[in-house]
Amino acid sequence: MKTSHLLCRAAACALVAAAVPFAVPVAVAQQADAPEPASVAELVSAIDIPYQEFTLDNGLRVIVHTDRKAPIVALSVWYDVGSKHEPEGETGFAHLFEHLMFNGSENAPGDFFAPLREVGATDLNGTTSFDRTNYFETVPRPALEKALYLESDRMGYLLGAVTQDVLDEQRGVVQNEKRQGDNNPYGLAWYKIMEGVFGPDNPYGHNVIGSMADLDAASLETVKNWFRSHYGPNNAVLVLAGDIDAAEARPLVEKYFGAIPRGPKSELPEVTARPMTQTVKETMTDHVAATRIYRIWQIPGVNDPDSVPLQVAGGVLGGLSSSRLDNILVRQEKLAVSVQAGADSMAQAGTFDIIINVRPGVDPALVEKRLDEIIADYLANGPTADEVQRYATSTVASQLESLESVGGFGGKAVTLAEGALYSNDPGFYAKQLEALAATTPEMAQAAAQKWLGQPYYQLVISPGDREAYAESEQADRSAEPDATETPAAEQEATVKRDPMPDVGQLSDLDFPDVTRTTLSNGVEVIYAHRDAVPVTQIALSFDAGMVADPADALGTQSLMLSVMDEGTDDMDSIQLAEAKERLGASISLGASADRTTATLSTPSPNLTASVDLFSDIVRNPAFAPEEVERLRNQLLASISQELTNPQGIAMRALPPLVYGSASPYAKLGAGRGDPAAVAALSRDDLVAFHDAWVRPDKAKVFVVSDRPLSEIVSALEAGFGNWTATGDAGVKDFSAAAVQSTPHILLVNRPDSPQSVILGGQLTSLSAQGELLPVLTANDVLGGDFLSRINMDLREAKHWSYGAYGIFRRYENSVPYMIVAPVQADKTGESIASLQQDVTSFLSTKGITPEEFDLTIKGNIRELSGAFETSDSVLGAMQSNDLFGRPDDYYDTIAQKYRALSREELDAAAREALDPDNFVWVVVGDAETVRPQLDSLGLPVEVISAEEVAGEKPAAE
C-alpha cells in the first residue's frame, strides 16, 4: 500500500517466485464436544507489557520493559519527525536522514551496521513514516552498552560525520529505493492518491520518499539544519525491552545520553481530519495485468474515538477472509480476483482504503456500481455481532503472536514507543484492545456512516503504457561543488567521547530441546516447548514441493493448494473462513522447492478446535467444481500479474538457464504455473495430485507450543491418528542431471523501467546434506550480509542500487548460487561488470581479510540468541535440520563450529564452490536503454519479451 514505512536496510532475503499457498488432505470429522473458543476478553487478558519509565534532564523519555526469556535487549529509538514535518521543497528529508544516520557518527565513523554486526545485533533496521523516524536493533545483553553508545553518538554527535560525499552516497541509495518501488506494477499509485485525498498543502499530502527534484536539490547545510531542528533527546523516545529492568537501565542511559544537549522540539503540524468536499475520480494506465480500483476516504487519527470502530468496520467490510467484499465480489459474483479494505490510522489523520483487482474481462464500471451498492447496504444495516467478534478475535490473536518478540518491526518495544509518541501513553495498546473488545456492531456502523458516507478519492489503473514521469530521470551532478570547497570555519566541531565500550562475555545458544514421537498411524511428531506467549504453531510438512509438480502440467500444485483452503466436505468456502476467524486460527498452505507445508498458528486455548479444523482442511478438501473454476481464474490473473513484475519475470527466467530442462528444479522457473496448463486442469487432476502427495506416509509434524507434548499429541491424534494412505504415492525423479547453459546474458525487455533487475546464477557441486558452514560463512563476506562486498560496492560505494546480495539456495538435492541486484537502468552494464569483478577478486587475489573474518565469526555467534527468540524461528530451524539431515541439537553446537573455522578454510570453500566465469545472467529492463550497455561485457546477449518467459508468443508490434 502507501509507502508509510520506508526501510533503510537492503533486504537480505532472496527474491522468490510467487509461492503457491500451502495445502494438505484430510478425512476426519470435527469432534462434537470441542470446547467453545476463547473469548476476546480472555485473549486480551493474555496481552500485558508492564513497563517503567523515567525522563532525563535533557528531555529524553525512557521506557523499560523486562522480559527475561532470552539474554537479549531490544533498543527502539523513535524521533518525533516524519514526512508530515517537511516543508515545501524538502520532501523526502526525514527518510533521507534516516539513511544518513546509518553512515557513522563522530565517534563511531564508518557504516553503523559494522559495530552492530560485530556484537550480533538482530532485527536491525530503521524506518520512516508520515509521523516519525525510528531506529531499532536487538542485541545480546552483554552488548547493550555498546549499542547505547552507538545510538547516543548518532543522536548527539552526528553532524561532523555528515560530509558531501556521504550525502551524495545516501541520496543515490534513496533515489534507487524510490526507483525500485516505482518500477513495480501500480508503483506510481500512491503519489496520486495521497495528494488527491489530502491535497498538496496538507502535511499528509506527499509521499514519505519525497520527490526526485527535492532530493536532488538538498544541500549539505540544508540537510544539517534538518537534523539540528528535529533530532534532540527531548524530541525522542528510547525503549529498552528484554533482559533488563529500570534500575539497571537508568545509570546506563544517563551515562551515554545524559550529556547530549536539548534541541528544538518538533512542532506538530496543524492537521484536522475532515472528509473531502467532493468526490474526485481519476484514471491512469500502467504496465499491469489487471485493472485496479482504489477508493480512499480521509479519516481521523489513532487517538480519535472513531479510530477503533473504523478498524472494526474496515475489517468486516474487507479485511477478514470472510469479509463482505470478499464474499460478494470475489466468491459469489466473481467480479474481482482480490479485494482488501481497512482503516489506516496515523497519528493525526488516516485513510480508509478499498483496493479491488478486477477480474480480467469484467467491466470496471460494473464493479464500481456493485461497490456502491455494497457500501450503501453496509452503512444502512451495519455489521453483525458475529462479524465483529470474528474480526476482534483474529486481530487479538495476531497481536498476541507478534508480541513474542521484544523488538523488530512489531514487537513489544515498538508497541510501547508508538503509544508514547503518538498518544503520550506507552500503555495505549491496552486501551486500544479494550476498545476493540468493547466495540459493538452499532458503534462500527455509526463510525462507518460518519466517515464512509462522505466524498472520496478514486483512482482506476488500467493496463496500458506507463506515461513518462519526471521522477524517472537521472540528475546531472557535474556542476555541483566538491565537498572540499566547504570553508573550514563551517565544518562541524567533533566532540570526543570515551572509547566505545567492549562487549562482555556471552554464553553460547541454548536451543530448545527437541522431542520426537509418533502418532498411532506412524506420522512423526517433532516438538519443542516455548512458553513466552500462549500460542501453538504447527507445520505439517509433506515430502513434495514444487519439484513434485507434473512437468507437463505446471501449476497443478498451485491450484490444488489454493482450492484446498476454500471448502471441505462439510463446510463451504465462507463457512471455513468464518470458522478460522472464530478461533483466531491462521491456516496457510504452500510449497517450497522440496516440501509442501500446511501451517497452523492458533491461540493455545483454542488448540483442540483449531487442530480439528486444520485436519479437516488437510484431509477432506471438497474441490468443489465452482471453487476450482473461481480459483483457476484467480490463479491465471496472479500469473499474469507475475509476468508484469520485474522480480517475478526474472525469477521465472533464471532456473531453466541454471538447470536445463530435464532437472526437476527447472520447474522453479514456472512461478505459480504455466497459464496454458492451469487453464486445462480438471478437478480430477487436483484430486489425483492431492492423493499422491498430501498423505500420511509423506508427512511429518513440527510443533512449537507452550502446551506440553502430551496435550499436543492428544490433539494431533484426534485429528490425524486414523489417517491412512490410499493409492500409489508420488515419486520424485532426480535421475536426470542438471545441465547449466553456457555463460551469456538473457535480456527480458520491459519497456519504461527506471531500474533493471539483474540475476546471476550458477550450479555448484555442493551437497545440501554436507557441512556447508564454511562456504555459507564465506558468502556472508561476499554477498550474504548487508556489509558484504557485493552490497557495499553497488549500494554504498557506487549508490547504483538500493541493495544487492548473493546467496546459496540450499535445496534438498542442489545448492545453486544466485546474485540479485536491482540497479538504476543507466548503470546496468557497469553493475554487471562490477559484480563480475567483485566475485573474481574475492575468489582469487582478494580473499577474506582478517577484519572481515573476525567481524563475521563474532557476529554469527553473538546473534544466535536473537535469531531464535521467537517460536516461528525455532519452528523453521527444526524443519531445516530435518530436511538437511542435521541433528536436532545442531544449533546447540554451531557456536563451537564457528570458532573452529579459519580464514583459509573459508577462502578455500568459496573457491571450490564458485567459478567467477561460469555465471549465466538475466536482466529485466528496458532493452532500448540496456542493450547497448551489455555489448561490451564480452558475453552473448539474447533479447526476449516477458511473454516469451511464460512460453507465449511475443505480442505483435
XYZ file of C-alpha atoms in Angstrom, residues 512-819:
308
model
C 15.150 -25.554 22.891
C 15.207 -29.294 23.499
C 13.555 -31.200 20.668
C 11.499 -34.330 21.317
C 10.372 -36.829 18.697
C 7.403 -39.158 18.944
C 4.889 -40.742 16.561
C 1.139 -40.837 16.142
C -0.619 -44.165 16.048
C -0.515 -44.187 12.243
C 3.264 -43.712 12.222
C 3.398 -39.976 11.418
C 6.385 -38.487 13.212
C 5.921 -35.513 15.536
C 8.887 -33.221 16.246
C 8.193 -30.938 19.227
C 9.819 -28.038 21.092
C 8.438 -26.157 24.084
C 8.323 -22.339 24.202
C 6.101 -20.520 26.682
C 6.663 -16.798 26.053
C 3.152 -16.478 24.597
C 0.126 -18.820 24.727
C 0.369 -19.702 21.038
C 0.836 -23.033 19.269
C 2.466 -23.239 15.847
C 2.276 -26.403 13.765
C 3.871 -27.167 10.396
C 2.619 -30.319 8.663
C 5.350 -30.958 6.104
C 4.986 -33.264 3.103
C 7.830 -34.625 1.000
C 6.578 -32.988 -2.183
C 7.333 -29.355 -3.019
C 7.422 -27.522 -6.324
C 9.605 -30.255 -7.830
C 6.644 -32.623 -7.484
C 4.527 -30.626 -9.928
C 3.833 -32.601 -13.126
C 6.295 -31.456 -15.781
C 3.513 -31.327 -18.386
C 1.047 -29.518 -16.087
C 2.992 -26.937 -14.120
C 0.671 -25.107 -11.786
C -1.243 -28.209 -10.661
C 0.022 -27.889 -7.111
C -0.584 -24.136 -7.030
C -4.223 -24.591 -7.968
C -4.686 -27.586 -5.702
C -3.357 -25.738 -2.682
C -5.487 -22.691 -3.432
C -8.681 -24.762 -3.690
C -7.911 -26.851 -0.587
C -8.368 -23.828 1.659
C -11.740 -22.972 0.097
C -14.009 -25.704 1.372
C -14.168 -29.170 2.892
C -16.735 -31.959 2.670
C -18.694 -30.319 5.494
C -18.012 -26.597 5.046
C -18.105 -24.306 2.052
C -15.591 -21.534 1.472
C -17.358 -18.914 3.562
C -18.115 -21.269 6.445
C -14.494 -22.372 6.524
C -13.195 -18.803 6.610
C -15.623 -17.934 9.407
C -14.585 -20.985 11.433
C -10.926 -19.956 11.318
C -11.779 -16.408 12.347
C -13.835 -17.517 15.368
C -10.811 -19.428 16.635
C -8.254 -16.749 15.782
C -6.518 -19.507 13.828
C -4.248 -18.775 10.896
C -4.039 -21.698 8.456
C -1.962 -21.474 5.302
C -0.935 -23.857 2.557
C 2.118 -23.530 0.354
C 5.175 -25.104 -1.203
C 8.905 -24.535 -1.187
C 11.182 -26.239 -3.685
C 11.228 -29.572 -1.815
C 8.375 -29.548 0.685
C 4.660 -28.825 0.664
C 3.511 -27.499 4.009
C 0.283 -26.819 5.839
C 0.777 -24.470 8.774
C -1.400 -23.607 11.744
C -0.922 -20.825 14.271
C -3.546 -20.573 16.969
C -4.055 -19.260 20.478
C -3.334 -22.303 22.635
C -6.691 -22.140 24.464
C -8.227 -22.969 21.072
C -5.763 -25.763 20.279
C -8.180 -28.703 20.103
C -10.771 -26.996 17.914
C -8.079 -25.464 15.700
C -6.382 -28.819 15.082
C -9.779 -30.322 14.244
C -10.321 -27.605 11.648
C -6.738 -27.933 10.396
C -7.245 -31.667 9.970
C -10.466 -31.153 8.038
C -8.758 -28.809 5.575
C -5.811 -31.136 5.077
C -7.704 -34.409 4.825
C -11.113 -33.525 3.424
C -10.849 -30.805 0.776
C -14.036 -30.732 -1.276
C -12.528 -29.469 -4.540
C -15.993 -28.175 -5.354
C -16.209 -27.601 -9.118
C -17.350 -23.993 -8.734
C -14.407 -23.284 -6.424
C -11.998 -24.925 -8.854
C -13.182 -22.554 -11.578
C -13.078 -19.490 -9.356
C -9.606 -20.245 -8.033
C -8.410 -21.123 -11.543
C -9.381 -17.645 -12.715
C -7.662 -16.093 -9.726
C -4.512 -18.124 -10.353
C -4.429 -17.143 -14.027
C -4.791 -13.498 -13.020
C -1.973 -13.946 -10.481
C 0.279 -15.462 -13.159
C -0.451 -12.507 -15.437
C 0.455 -10.141 -12.610
C 3.646 -12.100 -12.002
C 4.627 -11.508 -15.620
C 4.333 -7.737 -15.193
C 6.527 -7.700 -12.085
C 10.255 -7.391 -12.817
C 11.288 -9.659 -9.945
C 8.667 -12.237 -10.914
C 9.850 -12.220 -14.510
C 13.496 -12.599 -13.507
C 12.784 -15.478 -11.132
C 10.938 -17.305 -13.903
C 13.741 -16.788 -16.392
C 16.750 -17.930 -14.338
C 16.049 -21.566 -13.257
C 15.861 -23.053 -16.789
C 19.235 -21.457 -17.568
C 20.822 -22.853 -14.400
C 19.306 -26.352 -14.509
C 18.392 -27.066 -18.122
C 15.012 -28.534 -18.962
C 15.411 -32.053 -17.548
C 16.098 -31.317 -13.873
C 13.074 -31.144 -11.557
C 14.461 -27.860 -10.246
C 13.865 -26.277 -13.647
C 10.207 -26.269 -12.539
C 11.053 -23.420 -10.165
C 11.001 -21.228 -13.254
C 7.278 -21.824 -13.654
C 6.457 -19.456 -10.815
C 2.819 -20.010 -9.921
C 2.324 -22.070 -13.048
C 2.078 -22.376 -16.818
C -1.058 -20.466 -17.822
C -1.933 -22.910 -20.606
C -1.579 -25.879 -18.266
C -3.587 -24.210 -15.496
C -6.372 -23.414 -17.945
C -6.613 -27.104 -18.889
C -6.571 -28.650 -15.406
C -9.578 -30.642 -14.269
C -10.924 -31.336 -10.796
C -9.732 -34.920 -11.184
C -6.174 -33.674 -11.763
C -6.263 -31.837 -8.439
C -7.702 -34.792 -6.545
C -5.078 -37.101 -8.056
C -2.222 -34.808 -7.066
C -3.622 -34.471 -3.567
C -3.951 -38.241 -3.170
C -0.404 -38.839 -4.421
C 1.429 -36.216 -2.382
C -0.657 -34.977 0.555
C -0.774 -38.184 2.564
C 0.416 -39.501 5.924
C 3.279 -41.617 4.584
C 4.867 -38.418 3.250
C 4.149 -36.290 6.339
C 5.999 -35.038 9.400
C 4.548 -32.706 12.013
C 6.670 -29.952 13.558
C 5.289 -28.182 16.633
C 6.379 -25.316 18.882
C 3.978 -24.611 21.723
C 3.546 -23.502 25.303
C 1.422 -26.620 25.874
C 3.016 -29.918 26.943
C 3.779 -32.607 24.396
C 1.082 -34.874 25.804
C -1.615 -32.290 25.046
C -0.198 -31.692 21.566
C -0.130 -35.402 20.759
C -3.678 -35.821 22.036
C -4.952 -33.089 19.726
C -2.957 -34.395 16.745
C -4.044 -37.965 17.420
C -7.686 -36.906 17.321
C -7.183 -35.030 14.068
C -4.709 -37.208 12.194
C -4.158 -40.501 14.069
C -6.601 -42.525 11.965
C -5.458 -41.071 8.647
C -4.209 -43.781 6.292
C -2.672 -43.571 2.859
C -4.523 -44.929 -0.153
C -3.325 -45.497 -3.680
C 0.171 -45.014 -5.034
C 2.388 -42.324 -3.582
C 4.042 -39.765 -5.828
C 7.702 -40.292 -6.663
C 10.329 -37.631 -7.370
C 12.783 -38.440 -10.118
C 16.202 -36.797 -9.917
C 17.911 -39.205 -12.298
C 18.323 -36.527 -14.970
C 21.355 -34.396 -14.277
C 21.083 -30.636 -14.286
C 22.896 -29.024 -17.212
C 23.641 -25.322 -16.931
C 23.620 -23.279 -20.117
C 26.828 -21.636 -21.253
C 27.544 -18.190 -19.801
C 25.524 -15.498 -21.526
C 23.052 -12.702 -20.776
C 19.315 -13.116 -21.240
C 17.733 -9.661 -21.524
C 13.977 -9.616 -20.944
C 12.550 -6.461 -22.417
C 10.327 -4.499 -20.029
C 9.845 -1.051 -21.551
C 9.888 2.126 -19.465
C 11.642 0.502 -16.498
C 13.567 3.026 -14.372
C 15.503 0.102 -12.906
C 16.882 -3.163 -14.200
C 16.666 -6.352 -12.163
C 19.880 -8.363 -12.501
C 20.102 -12.024 -11.531
C 23.221 -14.130 -11.863
C 23.267 -17.863 -11.244
C 25.393 -20.966 -11.433
C 25.257 -24.589 -10.363
C 27.652 -25.809 -7.718
C 28.812 -29.299 -6.776
C 27.875 -28.763 -3.125
C 25.718 -31.337 -1.327
C 22.873 -29.925 0.738
C 23.375 -32.698 3.292
C 27.051 -31.839 3.717
C 28.529 -29.442 6.257
C 28.163 -26.165 4.398
C 29.002 -23.850 7.285
C 32.410 -22.847 5.824
C 31.081 -21.848 2.399
C 27.963 -20.180 3.812
C 30.110 -18.171 6.221
C 32.438 -17.176 3.397
C 29.434 -15.935 1.467
C 28.491 -13.655 4.362
C 31.547 -11.680 3.286
C 30.904 -11.928 -0.454
C 27.157 -11.420 -0.688
C 25.131 -12.667 2.260
C 25.274 -9.722 4.637
C 24.491 -6.031 4.452
C 28.244 -5.376 4.814
C 29.100 -7.862 2.064
C 31.389 -6.927 -0.813
C 28.534 -7.018 -3.330
C 26.152 -4.777 -1.393
C 28.766 -2.317 -0.198
C 30.010 -1.917 -3.755
C 26.734 -1.376 -5.615
C 24.800 0.331 -2.815
C 27.267 2.238 -0.662
C 30.281 2.882 -2.899
C 28.516 3.429 -6.222
C 24.929 4.030 -4.977
C 23.502 2.402 -8.090
C 21.229 0.084 -6.095
C 19.027 0.069 -3.007
C 20.525 -3.298 -2.116
C 22.260 -6.278 -3.734
C 23.219 -9.678 -2.418
C 24.416 -13.179 -3.243
C 23.021 -16.365 -1.738
C 23.449 -20.129 -1.847
C 19.967 -21.545 -2.435
C 20.062 -24.716 -0.351
C 17.607 -27.199 -1.825
C 17.428 -30.861 -0.831
C 19.242 -32.075 -3.952
C 21.008 -28.984 -5.260
C 22.828 -25.890 -3.998
C 22.956 -23.219 -6.710
C 24.342 -19.739 -6.150
C 22.361 -16.649 -7.087
C 23.174 -12.937 -7.235
